[in-house]
PDB file of C-alpha atoms and ligand atoms in Angstrom:
ATOM      1  CA  MET A   1      49.888  10.182  79.503  1.00 97.00           C
ATOM      2  CA  PHE A   2      47.541  13.174  79.255  1.00 97.00           C
ATOM      3  CA  VAL A   3      47.783  15.634  76.320  1.00 97.00           C
ATOM      4  CA  PHE A   4      45.645  18.804  76.153  1.00 95.00           C
ATOM      5  CA  THR A   5      45.522  18.859  72.360  1.00 93.00           C
ATOM      6  CA  GLN A   6      43.984  15.359  72.154  1.00 94.00           C
ATOM      7  CA  HIS A   7      40.668  17.209  72.641  1.00 94.00           C
ATOM      8  CA  PRO A   8      40.319  20.795  71.396  1.00 96.00           C
ATOM      9  CA  SER A   9      39.970  23.242  74.300  1.00 97.00           C
ATOM     10  CA  ILE A  10      40.885  26.819  75.149  1.00 98.00           C
ATOM     11  CA  ALA A  11      44.376  25.482  75.973  1.00 98.00           C
ATOM     12  CA  ASN A  12      44.957  25.418  72.179  1.00 98.00           C
ATOM     13  CA  GLN A  13      44.625  29.191  72.074  1.00 98.00           C
ATOM     14  CA  PHE A  14      47.216  29.727  74.813  1.00 98.00           C
ATOM     15  CA  ILE A  15      49.622  27.292  73.126  1.00 98.00           C
ATOM     16  CA  ALA A  16      49.069  28.931  69.708  1.00 98.00           C
ATOM     17  CA  GLU A  17      49.910  32.359  71.183  1.00 98.00           C
ATOM     18  CA  LEU A  18      53.095  30.976  72.742  1.00 98.00           C
ATOM     19  CA  ARG A  19      54.194  29.687  69.330  1.00 98.00           C
ATOM     20  CA  ASP A  20      53.044  32.564  67.108  1.00 98.00           C
ATOM     21  CA  VAL A  21      55.950  34.836  66.085  1.00 98.00           C
ATOM     22  CA  SER A  22      53.567  37.796  65.850  1.00 98.00           C
ATOM     23  CA  VAL A  23      52.404  37.369  69.486  1.00 98.00           C
ATOM     24  CA  GLN A  24      55.202  35.645  71.427  1.00 98.00           C
ATOM     25  CA  GLN A  25      57.472  38.747  71.593  1.00 98.00           C
ATOM     26  CA  ASP A  26      55.045  40.289  74.089  1.00 98.00           C
ATOM     27  CA  ARG A  27      56.802  39.003  77.217  1.00 98.00           C
ATOM     28  CA  LEU A  28      53.966  39.692  79.590  1.00 98.00           C
ATOM     29  CA  ARG A  29      51.539  37.777  77.388  1.00 98.00           C
ATOM     30  CA  PHE A  30      54.048  34.962  76.894  1.00 98.00           C
ATOM     31  CA  ARG A  31      54.527  34.548  80.657  1.00 98.00           C
ATOM     32  CA  ARG A  32      50.800  34.836  81.289  1.00 98.00           C
ATOM     33  CA  ASN A  33      50.017  32.118  78.726  1.00 98.00           C
ATOM     34  CA  LEU A  34      52.518  29.774  80.388  1.00 98.00           C
ATOM     35  CA  GLU A  35      50.883  30.611  83.712  1.00 98.00           C
ATOM     36  CA  ARG A  36      47.381  29.938  82.349  1.00 98.00           C
ATOM     37  CA  LEU A  37      48.538  26.546  81.050  1.00 98.00           C
ATOM     38  CA  GLY A  38      50.004  25.792  84.482  1.00 98.00           C
ATOM     39  CA  GLU A  39      46.605  26.594  85.989  1.00 98.00           C
ATOM     40  CA  LEU A  40      44.754  24.334  83.539  1.00 98.00           C
ATOM     41  CA  MET A  41      47.225  21.517  84.125  1.00 98.00           C
ATOM     42  CA  ALA A  42      46.997  21.918  87.899  1.00 98.00           C
ATOM     43  CA  TYR A  43      43.232  21.516  87.538  1.00 98.00           C
ATOM     44  CA  GLU A  44      43.594  18.332  85.461  1.00 98.00           C
ATOM     45  CA  ILE A  45      46.151  16.822  87.862  1.00 98.00           C
ATOM     46  CA  SER A  46      43.955  17.773  90.829  1.00 98.00           C
ATOM     47  CA  LYS A  47      41.383  15.223  89.597  1.00 97.00           C
ATOM     48  CA  THR A  48      43.859  12.405  90.359  1.00 97.00           C
ATOM     49  CA  LEU A  49      44.762  13.432  93.924  1.00 97.00           C
ATOM     50  CA  PRO A  50      43.389  11.733  97.056  1.00 96.00           C
ATOM     51  CA  TYR A  51      40.456  13.569  98.665  1.00 98.00           C
ATOM     52  CA  HIS A  52      38.755  13.313 102.056  1.00 98.00           C
ATOM     53  CA  ASN A  53      35.274  14.228 103.247  1.00 98.00           C
ATOM     54  CA  VAL A  54      34.950  17.614 104.931  1.00 98.00           C
ATOM     55  CA  ASN A  55      32.059  19.583 106.472  1.00 98.00           C
ATOM     56  CA  VAL A  56      32.180  23.303 105.781  1.00 98.00           C
ATOM     57  CA  ALA A  57      30.230  25.594 108.116  1.00 98.00           C
ATOM     58  CA  THR A  58      28.313  28.228 106.137  1.00 98.00           C
ATOM     59  CA  PRO A  59      26.274  31.043 107.743  1.00 98.00           C
ATOM     60  CA  LEU A  60      23.155  28.898 107.116  1.00 98.00           C
ATOM     61  CA  GLY A  61      24.232  25.316 107.688  1.00 98.00           C
ATOM     62  CA  VAL A  62      26.827  22.706 106.867  1.00 98.00           C
ATOM     63  CA  ALA A  63      27.986  21.860 103.334  1.00 98.00           C
ATOM     64  CA  LYS A  64      29.579  18.475 102.745  1.00 98.00           C
ATOM     65  CA  THR A  65      32.459  18.341 100.275  1.00 98.00           C
ATOM     66  CA  GLN A  66      35.699  16.558  99.472  1.00 98.00           C
ATOM     67  CA  LEU A  67      38.974  18.429  99.749  1.00 98.00           C
ATOM     68  CA  PRO A  68      42.520  17.355  98.813  1.00 97.00           C
ATOM     69  CA  ARG A  69      44.007  15.278 101.617  1.00 96.00           C
ATOM     70  CA  GLN A  70      47.392  16.908 101.135  1.00 95.00           C
ATOM     71  CA  GLN A  71      48.833  19.689  98.994  1.00 97.00           C
ATOM     72  CA  PRO A  72      51.388  18.503  96.408  1.00 98.00           C
ATOM     73  CA  VAL A  73      54.965  19.753  96.348  1.00 98.00           C
ATOM     74  CA  LEU A  74      55.502  21.947  93.277  1.00 98.00           C
ATOM     75  CA  ALA A  75      58.951  21.768  91.703  1.00 98.00           C
ATOM     76  CA  THR A  76      60.329  23.579  88.688  1.00 98.00           C
ATOM     77  CA  ILE A  77      63.535  24.259  86.807  1.00 98.00           C
ATOM     78  CA  LEU A  78      64.964  27.778  86.669  1.00 96.00           C
ATOM     79  CA  ARG A  79      64.474  29.962  84.797  1.00 95.00           C
ATOM     80  CA  ALA A  80      62.033  29.033  82.025  1.00 97.00           C
ATOM     81  CA  GLY A  81      59.884  27.042  84.450  1.00 98.00           C
ATOM     82  CA  LEU A  82      58.929  30.021  86.610  1.00 98.00           C
ATOM     83  CA  PRO A  83      55.794  31.343  84.814  1.00 98.00           C
ATOM     84  CA  PHE A  84      54.420  27.811  84.269  1.00 98.00           C
ATOM     85  CA  HIS A  85      55.118  27.025  87.941  1.00 98.00           C
ATOM     86  CA  GLN A  86      53.272  30.203  88.952  1.00 98.00           C
ATOM     87  CA  GLY A  87      50.125  28.742  87.395  1.00 98.00           C
ATOM     88  CA  PHE A  88      50.405  25.651  89.617  1.00 98.00           C
ATOM     89  CA  THR A  89      50.913  27.794  92.732  1.00 98.00           C
ATOM     90  CA  ASN A  90      47.794  29.818  91.833  1.00 98.00           C
ATOM     91  CA  PHE A  91      45.680  26.675  92.234  1.00 98.00           C
ATOM     92  CA  PHE A  92      47.648  24.698  94.861  1.00 98.00           C
ATOM     93  CA  ASP A  93      48.001  27.833  96.893  1.00 96.00           C
ATOM     94  CA  GLN A  94      49.302  26.274 100.125  1.00 97.00           C
ATOM     95  CA  ALA A  95      51.779  23.920  98.428  1.00 98.00           C
ATOM     96  CA  GLU A  96      55.424  23.658  99.364  1.00 98.00           C
ATOM     97  CA  ASN A  97      57.865  24.376  96.542  1.00 98.00           C
ATOM     98  CA  ALA A  98      61.161  23.056  95.201  1.00 98.00           C
ATOM     99  CA  PHE A  99      63.497  24.740  92.718  1.00 98.00           C
ATOM    100  CA  ALA A 100      66.474  23.543  90.702  1.00 98.00           C
ATOM    101  CA  GLY A 101      68.824  25.576  88.543  1.00 95.00           C
ATOM    102  CA  ALA A 102      69.666  23.307  85.615  1.00 91.00           C
ATOM    103  CA  TYR A 103      70.863  24.282  82.155  1.00 87.00           C
ATOM    104  CA  ARG A 104      72.665  22.992  79.095  1.00 83.00           C
ATOM    105  CA  GLY A 105      76.422  23.336  79.523  1.00 85.00           C
ATOM    106  CA  TYR A 106      77.763  23.260  75.955  1.00 81.00           C
ATOM    107  CA  ALA A 107      81.179  21.819  75.120  1.00 77.00           C
ATOM    108  CA  LEU A 108      83.640  24.592  74.181  1.00 71.00           C
ATOM    109  CA  GLY A 109      82.998  25.800  70.596  1.00 71.00           C
ATOM    110  CA  SER A 110      79.965  23.558  70.148  1.00 75.00           C
ATOM    111  CA  ASN A 111      76.269  24.265  70.216  1.00 70.00           C
ATOM    112  CA  ASP A 112      75.081  20.719  69.796  1.00 72.00           C
ATOM    113  CA  GLU A 113      77.078  18.816  72.443  1.00 80.00           C
ATOM    114  CA  PHE A 114      76.071  19.473  76.012  1.00 83.00           C
ATOM    115  CA  GLU A 115      75.872  18.120  79.537  1.00 90.00           C
ATOM    116  CA  ILE A 116      73.153  19.190  81.936  1.00 91.00           C
ATOM    117  CA  ALA A 117      74.746  21.433  84.572  1.00 92.00           C
ATOM    118  CA  MET A 118      72.940  21.844  87.905  1.00 94.00           C
ATOM    119  CA  ASP A 119      74.147  24.410  90.374  1.00 91.00           C
ATOM    120  CA  TYR A 120      71.192  25.070  92.664  1.00 96.00           C
ATOM    121  CA  ILE A 121      68.521  23.004  94.347  1.00 97.00           C
ATOM    122  CA  SER A 122      66.169  23.583  97.267  1.00 98.00           C
ATOM    123  CA  SER A 123      63.330  21.329  98.352  1.00 98.00           C
ATOM    124  CA  PRO A 124      61.148  20.430 101.308  1.00 98.00           C
ATOM    125  CA  ASP A 125      60.964  16.808 102.504  1.00 98.00           C
ATOM    126  CA  LEU A 126      59.310  14.818  99.700  1.00 98.00           C
ATOM    127  CA  SER A 127      58.736  11.529 101.553  1.00 98.00           C
ATOM    128  CA  GLY A 128      55.293  10.104 100.784  1.00 98.00           C
ATOM    129  CA  LYS A 129      54.099  13.329  99.115  1.00 98.00           C
ATOM    130  CA  THR A 130      52.758  14.075  95.633  1.00 98.00           C
ATOM    131  CA  LEU A 131      55.443  15.791  93.571  1.00 98.00           C
ATOM    132  CA  ILE A 132      54.558  17.866  90.491  1.00 98.00           C
ATOM    133  CA  LEU A 133      57.699  18.657  88.509  1.00 98.00           C
ATOM    134  CA  SER A 134      57.048  21.220  85.787  1.00 98.00           C
ATOM    135  CA  ASP A 135      59.194  22.339  82.867  1.00 98.00           C
ATOM    136  CA  PRO A 136      57.558  24.055  79.866  1.00 98.00           C
ATOM    137  CA  MET A 137      59.757  22.342  77.257  1.00 98.00           C
ATOM    138  CA  LEU A 138      60.312  18.573  77.333  1.00 98.00           C
ATOM    139  CA  ALA A 139      63.004  18.452  74.629  1.00 98.00           C
ATOM    140  CA  THR A 140      65.607  15.742  75.366  1.00 97.00           C
ATOM    141  CA  GLY A 141      64.263  14.917  78.847  1.00 97.00           C
ATOM    142  CA  ARG A 142      67.778  15.040  80.272  1.00 96.00           C
ATOM    143  CA  SER A 143      67.298  18.020  82.583  1.00 96.00           C
ATOM    144  CA  LEU A 144      64.037  16.584  83.918  1.00 97.00           C
ATOM    145  CA  GLU A 145      65.767  13.283  84.635  1.00 97.00           C
ATOM    146  CA  LYS A 146      68.690  14.999  86.359  1.00 97.00           C
ATOM    147  CA  VAL A 147      66.470  17.212  88.494  1.00 98.00           C
ATOM    148  CA  TYR A 148      64.126  14.347  89.410  1.00 98.00           C
ATOM    149  CA  HIS A 149      67.033  12.213  90.643  1.00 97.00           C
ATOM    150  CA  ALA A 150      68.508  15.148  92.569  1.00 98.00           C
ATOM    151  CA  LEU A 151      65.113  15.718  94.232  1.00 98.00           C
ATOM    152  CA  LEU A 152      65.006  12.108  95.429  1.00 98.00           C
ATOM    153  CA  ARG A 153      67.720  13.072  97.942  1.00 98.00           C
ATOM    154  CA  TYR A 154      64.888  14.875  99.785  1.00 98.00           C
ATOM    155  CA  GLY A 155      62.754  11.735 100.141  1.00 98.00           C
ATOM    156  CA  ILE A 156      60.804   9.378  97.890  1.00 98.00           C
ATOM    157  CA  PRO A 157      57.485  10.888  96.759  1.00 98.00           C
ATOM    158  CA  ALA A 158      54.359   8.696  96.792  1.00 97.00           C
ATOM    159  CA  GLN A 159      53.729   9.763  93.214  1.00 97.00           C
ATOM    160  CA  THR A 160      55.309  12.129  90.717  1.00 98.00           C
ATOM    161  CA  HIS A 161      53.652  14.060  87.899  1.00 98.00           C
ATOM    162  CA  ILE A 162      55.824  15.644  85.199  1.00 98.00           C
ATOM    163  CA  ALA A 163      54.135  18.542  83.395  1.00 98.00           C
ATOM    164  CA  ALA A 164      55.324  20.193  80.177  1.00 98.00           C
ATOM    165  CA  VAL A 165      53.699  22.531  77.655  1.00 98.00           C
ATOM    166  CA  LEU A 166      55.451  21.202  74.531  1.00 98.00           C
ATOM    167  CA  ALA A 167      57.171  17.837  74.185  1.00 98.00           C
ATOM    168  CA  SER A 168      59.200  16.101  71.496  1.00 98.00           C
ATOM    169  CA  PRO A 169      58.594  12.411  70.734  1.00 98.00           C
ATOM    170  CA  GLU A 170      62.272  11.801  71.610  1.00 98.00           C
ATOM    171  CA  GLY A 171      61.878  13.487  75.012  1.00 98.00           C
ATOM    172  CA  ILE A 172      58.712  11.557  75.801  1.00 98.00           C
ATOM    173  CA  ALA A 173      60.387   8.233  74.929  1.00 98.00           C
ATOM    174  CA  TYR A 174      63.415   9.152  77.077  1.00 98.00           C
ATOM    175  CA  VAL A 175      61.315  10.059  80.122  1.00 98.00           C
ATOM    176  CA  GLN A 176      59.054   7.034  79.750  1.00 98.00           C
ATOM    177  CA  GLU A 177      62.077   4.739  79.602  1.00 98.00           C
ATOM    178  CA  ARG A 178      64.142   6.371  82.390  1.00 98.00           C
ATOM    179  CA  LEU A 179      61.358   7.502  84.717  1.00 98.00           C
ATOM    180  CA  PRO A 180      58.540   4.962  84.172  1.00 98.00           C
ATOM    181  CA  GLN A 181      57.120   5.705  87.635  1.00 97.00           C
ATOM    182  CA  CYS A 182      56.289   9.338  86.655  1.00 98.00           C
ATOM    183  CA  HIS A 183      52.963  10.371  85.097  1.00 98.00           C
ATOM    184  CA  LEU A 184      53.281  12.659  82.064  1.00 98.00           C
ATOM    185  CA  TRP A 185      51.015  15.691  81.495  1.00 98.00           C
ATOM    186  CA  LEU A 186      51.584  17.556  78.227  1.00 98.00           C
ATOM    187  CA  GLY A 187      50.147  20.524  76.358  1.00 98.00           C
ATOM    188  CA  ALA A 188      51.048  19.265  72.870  1.00 98.00           C
ATOM    189  CA  ILE A 189      53.360  16.766  71.233  1.00 98.00           C
ATOM    190  CA  ASP A 190      55.477  18.252  68.442  1.00 98.00           C
ATOM    191  CA  ASP A 191      57.267  16.693  65.459  1.00 98.00           C
ATOM    192  CA  HIS A 192      60.942  16.310  66.354  1.00 98.00           C
ATOM    193  CA  LEU A 193      64.098  17.848  67.814  1.00 98.00           C
ATOM    194  CA  ASN A 194      66.436  19.797  65.524  1.00 97.00           C
ATOM    195  CA  ASP A 195      70.258  19.488  65.483  1.00 94.00           C
ATOM    196  CA  HIS A 196      70.462  21.844  68.473  1.00 93.00           C
ATOM    197  CA  PHE A 197      67.912  19.788  70.415  1.00 96.00           C
ATOM    198  CA  TYR A 198      65.210  22.427  70.094  1.00 97.00           C
ATOM    199  CA  ILE A 199      61.612  21.310  69.650  1.00 98.00           C
ATOM    200  CA  VAL A 200      60.205  21.716  66.083  1.00 98.00           C
ATOM    201  CA  PRO A 201      57.868  23.451  65.380  1.00 98.00           C
ATOM    202  CA  GLY A 202      58.042  24.359  69.091  1.00 98.00           C
ATOM    203  CA  LEU A 203      58.138  27.999  70.065  1.00 98.00           C
ATOM    204  CA  GLY A 204      61.836  28.930  70.277  1.00 98.00           C
ATOM    205  CA  ASP A 205      63.622  29.525  73.574  1.00 98.00           C
ATOM    206  CA  ALA A 206      61.041  29.687  76.351  1.00 98.00           C
ATOM    207  CA  GLY A 207      63.406  31.296  78.891  1.00 98.00           C
ATOM    208  CA  ASP A 208      64.470  34.065  76.493  1.00 98.00           C
ATOM    209  CA  LEU A 209      60.886  34.762  75.415  1.00 98.00           C
ATOM    210  CA  ALA A 210      59.693  34.990  79.025  1.00 98.00           C
ATOM    211  CA  PHE A 211      62.597  36.947  80.490  1.00 98.00           C
ATOM    212  CA  GLY A 212      64.834  38.311  77.700  1.00 98.00           C
ATOM    213  CA  GLN A 213      67.989  37.000  76.044  1.00 96.00           C
ATOM    214  CA  LYS A 214      70.887  36.017  78.229  1.00 90.00           C
ATOM    215  CA  VAL A 215      74.489  36.722  77.206  1.00 88.00           C
TER     216      VAL A 215
HETATM  217  N1  URA B   1      64.179  24.735  75.614  1.00 63.08           N
HETATM  218  C1  URA B   1      63.510  25.679  74.940  1.00 63.08           C
HETATM  219  O1  URA B   1      63.295  26.774  75.448  1.00 63.08           O
HETATM  220  N2  URA B   1      63.041  25.401  73.709  1.00 63.08           N
HETATM  221  C2  URA B   1      63.237  24.204  73.116  1.00 63.08           C
HETATM  222  O2  URA B   1      62.779  24.006  71.999  1.00 63.08           O
HETATM  223  C3  URA B   1      63.949  23.222  73.835  1.00 63.08           C
HETATM  224  C4  URA B   1      64.420  23.504  75.079  1.00 63.08           C
END
């Protein structure tokens, strides 16, 4: 498991701005900070990908380098995942993409009992590829699990990386137990989940902060 905040870096500033009530209401900045964290995480994950030797013709000669053997498939969960996902696409610019619409469907009259509802999914063939599944908030881990299993209908990836900005200890334990084959990449690990399964201290509702409140 990789966690940005294990070593202080500029990622701390982006995460602090996402959390800070005096900054996070600026939607453009909120989305841009998620995007910047997606870029930083894409860079970290890129260090684990397979590379092959390549000769690049310059105007003056030939430069030897190593380039990724294959672009990963970038998957995210609508809608909160979109700005974070954008950061990954900025770096893996030729990657194929997968999207799932998954959300908490609350039992009538309750705001602490829910099932994960999924009503949209699109994906390229995943067989033998590297899959990066991103979701800014790893709270319970249930939507990530549901989306991951739904994606397996499109083929079995060679490896899967799950990326989140903030994670709860409960969510991490859930994902590690249910999806032990997936590598976890996190911005920060927070204290706990509250009664409504929100991450504390967290940042609030990532989808609402990025795109406005839904009714
Ligand atoms: N989704 C959010 O946006 N925030 C949380 O704290 C948990 C899930």
